[in-house]
PDB file of C-alpha atoms in Angstrom:
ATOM      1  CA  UNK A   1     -99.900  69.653 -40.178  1.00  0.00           C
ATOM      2  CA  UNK A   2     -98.779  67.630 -37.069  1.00  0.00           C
ATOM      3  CA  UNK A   3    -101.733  65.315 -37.475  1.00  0.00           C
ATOM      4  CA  UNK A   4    -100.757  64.499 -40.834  1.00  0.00           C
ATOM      5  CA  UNK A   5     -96.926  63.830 -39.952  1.00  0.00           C
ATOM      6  CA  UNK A   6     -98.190  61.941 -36.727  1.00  0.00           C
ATOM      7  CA  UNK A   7    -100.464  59.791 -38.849  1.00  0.00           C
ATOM      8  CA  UNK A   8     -97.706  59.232 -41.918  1.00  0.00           C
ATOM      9  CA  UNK A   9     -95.664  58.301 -39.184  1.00  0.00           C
ATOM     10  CA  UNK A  10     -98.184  55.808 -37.704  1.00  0.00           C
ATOM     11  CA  UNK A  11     -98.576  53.954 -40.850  1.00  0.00           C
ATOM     12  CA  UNK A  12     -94.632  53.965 -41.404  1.00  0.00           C
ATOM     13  CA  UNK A  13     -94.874  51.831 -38.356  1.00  0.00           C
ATOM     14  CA  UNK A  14     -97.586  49.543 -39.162  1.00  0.00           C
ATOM     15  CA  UNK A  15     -96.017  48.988 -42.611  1.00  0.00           C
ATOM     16  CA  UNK A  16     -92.287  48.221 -40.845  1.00  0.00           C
ATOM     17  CA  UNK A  17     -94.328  45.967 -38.159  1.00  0.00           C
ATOM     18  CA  UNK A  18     -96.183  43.847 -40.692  1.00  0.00           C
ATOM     19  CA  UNK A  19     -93.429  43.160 -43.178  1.00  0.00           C
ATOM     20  CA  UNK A  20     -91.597  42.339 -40.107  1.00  0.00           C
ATOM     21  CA  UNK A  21     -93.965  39.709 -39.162  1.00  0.00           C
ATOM     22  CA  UNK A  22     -94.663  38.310 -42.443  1.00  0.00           C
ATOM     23  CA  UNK A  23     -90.796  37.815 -42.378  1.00  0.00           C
ATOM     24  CA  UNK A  24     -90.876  35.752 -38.932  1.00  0.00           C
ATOM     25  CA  UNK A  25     -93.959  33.802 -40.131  1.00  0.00           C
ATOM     26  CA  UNK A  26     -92.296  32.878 -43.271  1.00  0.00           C
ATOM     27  CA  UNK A  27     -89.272  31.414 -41.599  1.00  0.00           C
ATOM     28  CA  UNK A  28     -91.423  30.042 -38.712  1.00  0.00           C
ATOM     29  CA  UNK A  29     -93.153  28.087 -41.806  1.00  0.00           C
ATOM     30  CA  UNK A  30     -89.959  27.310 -43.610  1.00  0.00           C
ATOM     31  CA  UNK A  31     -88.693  25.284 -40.469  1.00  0.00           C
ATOM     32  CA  UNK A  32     -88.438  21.920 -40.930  1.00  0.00           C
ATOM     33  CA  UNK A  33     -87.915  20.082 -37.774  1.00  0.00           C
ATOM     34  CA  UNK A  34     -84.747  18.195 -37.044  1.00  0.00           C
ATOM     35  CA  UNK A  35     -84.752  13.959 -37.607  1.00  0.00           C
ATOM     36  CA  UNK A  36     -85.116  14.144 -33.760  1.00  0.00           C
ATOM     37  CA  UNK A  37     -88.223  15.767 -33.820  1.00  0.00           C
ATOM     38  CA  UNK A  38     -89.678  12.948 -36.028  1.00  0.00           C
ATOM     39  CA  UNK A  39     -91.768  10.390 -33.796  1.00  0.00           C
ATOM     40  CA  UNK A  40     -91.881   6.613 -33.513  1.00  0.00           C
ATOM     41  CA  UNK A  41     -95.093   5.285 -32.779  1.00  0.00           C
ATOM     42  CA  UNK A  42     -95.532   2.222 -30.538  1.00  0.00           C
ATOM     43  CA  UNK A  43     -97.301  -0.633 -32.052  1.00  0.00           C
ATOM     44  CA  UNK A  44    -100.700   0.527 -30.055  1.00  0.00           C
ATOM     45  CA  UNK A  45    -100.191   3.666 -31.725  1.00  0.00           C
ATOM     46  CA  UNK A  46     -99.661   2.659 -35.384  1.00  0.00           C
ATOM     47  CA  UNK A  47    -102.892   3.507 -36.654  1.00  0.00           C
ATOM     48  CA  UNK A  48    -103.096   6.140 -38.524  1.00  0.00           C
ATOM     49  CA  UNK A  49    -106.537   7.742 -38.206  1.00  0.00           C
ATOM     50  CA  UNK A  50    -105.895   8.568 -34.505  1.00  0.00           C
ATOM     51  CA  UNK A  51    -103.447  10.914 -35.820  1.00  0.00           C
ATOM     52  CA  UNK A  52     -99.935  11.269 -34.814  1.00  0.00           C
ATOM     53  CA  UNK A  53     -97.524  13.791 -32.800  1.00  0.00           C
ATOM     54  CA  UNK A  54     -98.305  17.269 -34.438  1.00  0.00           C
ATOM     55  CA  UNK A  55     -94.853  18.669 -33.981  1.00  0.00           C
ATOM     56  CA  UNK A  56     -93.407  16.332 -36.616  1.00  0.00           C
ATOM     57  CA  UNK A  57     -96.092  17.587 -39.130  1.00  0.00           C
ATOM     58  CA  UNK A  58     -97.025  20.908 -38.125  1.00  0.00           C
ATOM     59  CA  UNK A  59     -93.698  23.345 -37.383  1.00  0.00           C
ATOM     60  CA  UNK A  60     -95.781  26.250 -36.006  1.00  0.00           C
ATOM     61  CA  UNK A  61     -94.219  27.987 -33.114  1.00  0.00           C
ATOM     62  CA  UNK A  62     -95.253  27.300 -29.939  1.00  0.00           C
ATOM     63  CA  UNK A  63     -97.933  29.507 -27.939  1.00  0.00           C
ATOM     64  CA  UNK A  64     -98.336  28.851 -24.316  1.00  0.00           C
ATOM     65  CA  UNK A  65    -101.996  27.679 -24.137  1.00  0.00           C
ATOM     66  CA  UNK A  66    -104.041  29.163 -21.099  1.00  0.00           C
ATOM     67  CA  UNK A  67    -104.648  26.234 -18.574  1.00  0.00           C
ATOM     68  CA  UNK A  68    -106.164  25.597 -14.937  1.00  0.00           C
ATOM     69  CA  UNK A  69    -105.364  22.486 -13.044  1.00  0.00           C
ATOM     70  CA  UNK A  70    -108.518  20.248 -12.412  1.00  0.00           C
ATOM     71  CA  UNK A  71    -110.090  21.951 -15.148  1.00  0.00           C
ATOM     72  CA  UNK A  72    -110.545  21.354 -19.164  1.00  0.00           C
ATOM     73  CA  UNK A  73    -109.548  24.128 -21.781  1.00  0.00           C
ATOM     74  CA  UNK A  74    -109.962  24.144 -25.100  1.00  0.00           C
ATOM     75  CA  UNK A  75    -106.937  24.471 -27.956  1.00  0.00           C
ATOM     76  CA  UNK A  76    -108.040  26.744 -31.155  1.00  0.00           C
ATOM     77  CA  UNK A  77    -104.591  26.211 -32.383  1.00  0.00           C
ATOM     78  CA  UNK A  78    -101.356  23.891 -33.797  1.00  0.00           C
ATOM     79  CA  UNK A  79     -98.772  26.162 -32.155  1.00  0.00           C
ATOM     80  CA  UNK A  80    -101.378  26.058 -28.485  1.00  0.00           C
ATOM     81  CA  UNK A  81    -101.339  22.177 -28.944  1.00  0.00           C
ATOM     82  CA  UNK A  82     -97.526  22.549 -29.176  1.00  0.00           C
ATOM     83  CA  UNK A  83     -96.758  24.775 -26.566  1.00  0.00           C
ATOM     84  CA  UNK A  84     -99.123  22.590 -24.182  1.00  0.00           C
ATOM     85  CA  UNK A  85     -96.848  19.409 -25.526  1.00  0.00           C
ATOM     86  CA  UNK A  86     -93.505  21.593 -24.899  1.00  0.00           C
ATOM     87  CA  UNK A  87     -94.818  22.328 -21.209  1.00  0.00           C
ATOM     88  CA  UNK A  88     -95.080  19.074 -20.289  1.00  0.00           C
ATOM     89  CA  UNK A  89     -91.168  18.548 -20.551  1.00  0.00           C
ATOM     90  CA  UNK A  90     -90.045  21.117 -18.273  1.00  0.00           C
ATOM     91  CA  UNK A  91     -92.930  21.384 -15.619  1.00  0.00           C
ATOM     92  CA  UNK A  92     -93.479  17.825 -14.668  1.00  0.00           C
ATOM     93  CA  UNK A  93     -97.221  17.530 -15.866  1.00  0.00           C
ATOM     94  CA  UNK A  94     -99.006  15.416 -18.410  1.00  0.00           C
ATOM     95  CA  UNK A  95    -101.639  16.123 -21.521  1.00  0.00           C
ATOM     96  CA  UNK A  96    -104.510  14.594 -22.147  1.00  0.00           C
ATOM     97  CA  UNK A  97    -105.866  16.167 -25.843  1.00  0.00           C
ATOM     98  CA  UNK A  98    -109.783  15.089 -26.851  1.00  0.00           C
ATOM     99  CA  UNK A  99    -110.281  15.476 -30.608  1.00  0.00           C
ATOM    100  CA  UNK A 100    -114.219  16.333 -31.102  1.00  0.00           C
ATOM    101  CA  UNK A 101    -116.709  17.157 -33.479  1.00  0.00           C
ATOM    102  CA  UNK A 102    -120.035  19.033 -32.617  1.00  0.00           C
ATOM    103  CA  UNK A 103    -123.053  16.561 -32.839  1.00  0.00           C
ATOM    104  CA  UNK A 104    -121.032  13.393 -32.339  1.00  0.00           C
ATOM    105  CA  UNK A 105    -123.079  11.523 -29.907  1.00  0.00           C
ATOM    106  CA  UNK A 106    -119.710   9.311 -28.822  1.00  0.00           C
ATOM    107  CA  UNK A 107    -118.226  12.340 -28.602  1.00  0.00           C
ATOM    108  CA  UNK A 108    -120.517  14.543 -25.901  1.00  0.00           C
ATOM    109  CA  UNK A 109    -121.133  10.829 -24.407  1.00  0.00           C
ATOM    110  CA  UNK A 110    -117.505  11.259 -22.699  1.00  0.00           C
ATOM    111  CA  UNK A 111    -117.181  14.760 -21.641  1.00  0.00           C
ATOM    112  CA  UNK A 112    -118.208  14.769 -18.075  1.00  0.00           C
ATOM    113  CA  UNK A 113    -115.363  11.342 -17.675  1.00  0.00           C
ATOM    114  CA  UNK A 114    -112.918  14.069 -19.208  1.00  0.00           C
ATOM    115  CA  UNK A 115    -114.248  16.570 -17.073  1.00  0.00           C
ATOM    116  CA  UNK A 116    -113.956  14.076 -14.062  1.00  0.00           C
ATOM    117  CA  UNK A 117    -110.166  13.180 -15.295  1.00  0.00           C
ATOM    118  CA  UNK A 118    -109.175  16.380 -15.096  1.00  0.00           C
ATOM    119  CA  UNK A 119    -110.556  16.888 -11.411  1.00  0.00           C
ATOM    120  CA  UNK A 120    -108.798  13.901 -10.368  1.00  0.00           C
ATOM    121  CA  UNK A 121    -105.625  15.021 -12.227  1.00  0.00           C
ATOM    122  CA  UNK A 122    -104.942  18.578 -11.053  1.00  0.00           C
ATOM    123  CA  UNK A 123    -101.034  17.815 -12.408  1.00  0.00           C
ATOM    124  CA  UNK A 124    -102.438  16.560 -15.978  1.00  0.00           C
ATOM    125  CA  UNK A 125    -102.763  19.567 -18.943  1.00  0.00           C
ATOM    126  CA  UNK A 126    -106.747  18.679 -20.178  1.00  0.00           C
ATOM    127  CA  UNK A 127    -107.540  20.250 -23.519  1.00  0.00           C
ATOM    128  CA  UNK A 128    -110.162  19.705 -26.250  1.00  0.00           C
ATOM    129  CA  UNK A 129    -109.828  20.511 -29.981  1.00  0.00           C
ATOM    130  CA  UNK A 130    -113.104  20.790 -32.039  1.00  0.00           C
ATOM    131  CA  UNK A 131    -112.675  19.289 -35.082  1.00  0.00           C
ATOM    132  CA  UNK A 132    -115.036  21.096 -36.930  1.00  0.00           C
ATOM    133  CA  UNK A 133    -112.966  24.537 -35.397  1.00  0.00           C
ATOM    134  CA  UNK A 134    -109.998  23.426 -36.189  1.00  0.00           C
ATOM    135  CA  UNK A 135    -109.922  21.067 -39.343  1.00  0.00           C
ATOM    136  CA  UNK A 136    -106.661  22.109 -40.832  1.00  0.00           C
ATOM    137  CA  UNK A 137    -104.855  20.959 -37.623  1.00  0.00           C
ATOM    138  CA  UNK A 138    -106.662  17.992 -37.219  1.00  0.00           C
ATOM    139  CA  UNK A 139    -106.039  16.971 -40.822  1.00  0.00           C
ATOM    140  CA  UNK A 140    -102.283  18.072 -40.770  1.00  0.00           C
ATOM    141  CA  UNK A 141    -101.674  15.260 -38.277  1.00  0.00           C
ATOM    142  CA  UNK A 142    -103.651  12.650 -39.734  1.00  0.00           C
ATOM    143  CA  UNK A 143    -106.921  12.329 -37.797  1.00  0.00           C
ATOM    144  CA  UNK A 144    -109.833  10.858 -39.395  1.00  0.00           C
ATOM    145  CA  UNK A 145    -112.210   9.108 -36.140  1.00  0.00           C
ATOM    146  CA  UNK A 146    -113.534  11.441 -33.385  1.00  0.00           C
ATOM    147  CA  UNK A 147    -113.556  11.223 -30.457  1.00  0.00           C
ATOM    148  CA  UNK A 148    -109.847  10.182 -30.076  1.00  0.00           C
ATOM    149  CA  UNK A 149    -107.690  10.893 -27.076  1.00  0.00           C
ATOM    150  CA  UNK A 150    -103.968  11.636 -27.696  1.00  0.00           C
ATOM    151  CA  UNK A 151    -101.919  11.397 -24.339  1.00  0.00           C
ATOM    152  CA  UNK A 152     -98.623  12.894 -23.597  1.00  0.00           C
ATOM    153  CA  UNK A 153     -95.994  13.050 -20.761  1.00  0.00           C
ATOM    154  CA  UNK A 154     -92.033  14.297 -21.235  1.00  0.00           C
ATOM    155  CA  UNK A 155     -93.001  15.807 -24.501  1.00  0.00           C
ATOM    156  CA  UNK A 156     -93.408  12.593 -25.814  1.00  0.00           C
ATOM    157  CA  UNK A 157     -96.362  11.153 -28.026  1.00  0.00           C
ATOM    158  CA  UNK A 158     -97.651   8.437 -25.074  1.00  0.00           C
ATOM    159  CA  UNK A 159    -100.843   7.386 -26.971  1.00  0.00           C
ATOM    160  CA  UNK A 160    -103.482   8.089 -29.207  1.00  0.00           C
ATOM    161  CA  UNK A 161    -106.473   5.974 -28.891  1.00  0.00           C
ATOM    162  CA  UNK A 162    -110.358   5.686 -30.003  1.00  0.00           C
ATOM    163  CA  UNK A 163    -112.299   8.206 -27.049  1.00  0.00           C
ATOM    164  CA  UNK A 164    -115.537   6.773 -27.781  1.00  0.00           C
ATOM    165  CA  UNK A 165    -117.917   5.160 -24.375  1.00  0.00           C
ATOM    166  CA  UNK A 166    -116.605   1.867 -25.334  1.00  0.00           C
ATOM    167  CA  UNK A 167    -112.899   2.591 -25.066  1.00  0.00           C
ATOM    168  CA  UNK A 168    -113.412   5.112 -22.295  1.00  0.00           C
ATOM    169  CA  UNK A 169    -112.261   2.488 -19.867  1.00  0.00           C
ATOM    170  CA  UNK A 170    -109.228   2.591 -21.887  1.00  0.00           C
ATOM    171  CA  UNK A 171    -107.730   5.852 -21.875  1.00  0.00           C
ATOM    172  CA  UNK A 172    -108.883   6.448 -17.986  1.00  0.00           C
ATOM    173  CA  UNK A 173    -106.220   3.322 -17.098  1.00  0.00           C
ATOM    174  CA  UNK A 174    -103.597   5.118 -19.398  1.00  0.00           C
ATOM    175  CA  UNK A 175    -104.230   8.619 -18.221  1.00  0.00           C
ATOM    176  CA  UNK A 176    -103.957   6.520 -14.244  1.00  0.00           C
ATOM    177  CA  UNK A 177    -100.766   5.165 -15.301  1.00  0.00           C
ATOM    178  CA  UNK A 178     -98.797   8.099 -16.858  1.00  0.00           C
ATOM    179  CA  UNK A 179     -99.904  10.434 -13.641  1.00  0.00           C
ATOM    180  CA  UNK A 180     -98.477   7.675 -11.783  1.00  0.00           C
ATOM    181  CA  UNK A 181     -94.810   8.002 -13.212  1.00  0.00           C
TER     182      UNK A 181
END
């Protein structure tokens, strides 16, 4: 009789818990962020199919993504990517995001620079974000070229750029000059 009452109990709980969740996921969803929030991109930045800053798109809360310095994570998530952005404003570092797809040959041709960045960088947040893993983030904000390199320092949208061996040179002077200041 006690193992019934424990186990009607149990799923009392489990009921209460899940509405209660569904309840802070719908108003997490129904958050619509303030004209602040809304990003101006510099002329560099203007194009479109590098994506833009995901917080002005995407209002998922933010989840503290795990990170080592002089190493390179990856991001399964919009509210990781935005709790990786949010860090960056109160603990003094800088994020480097690579947007990749598997079998993109431009893409795997930059991973050990990334890899090297983020040795050299020990301050700077390096993540990737498989496109293929992750399409409905990657779409929210607009991306449509992999690789592509989104930098950011203050919280603030620095640069999105092409990732590719070409344009390598590129990011690795932007990434030099935002760890700078």
């Amino acid at each position: 009789m006690t193992t019934t009452r424990q186990m009607l109990r149990a799923l009392l709980f489990i009921t209460a818990l899940s509405w209660c969740q569904s309840m802070l996921l719908s108003s997490a969803r129904s958050f619509s962020p303030a004209p602040s929030a809304a990003r101006t991109l510099s002329p560099r930045m203007s194009d479109p199919k590098f994506g833009t800053d995901p917080r002005a798109m995407l209002p998922d809360p933010p989840v503290m993504p795990y990170w080592k310095p002089g190493f390179v994570t990856g991001l399964r998530s919009t509210g990781e990517l935005i709790g990786a952005i949010e860090a960056t404003k109160t603990d003094g570092t800088f994020l480097a995001v690579k947007f990749w797809r598997d079998g993109c040959k431009a893409c795997g041709a930059t991973v050990e620079a990334f890899e090297q960045a983020a040795r050299d960088h020990p301050k700077g947040r390096f993540h990737l974000i498989n496109f293929g893993e992750c399409k409905d983030l990657c779409r929210g904000i607009g991306l449509k070229v992999v690789p592509t390199g989104h930098l950011y320092a203050s919280g603030e949208l620095v640069d999105a750029m092409a990732l590719g061996p070409s344009k390598w040179s590129d990011f690795a002077a932007k990434v030099e000059e935002v760890a700078k200041s």
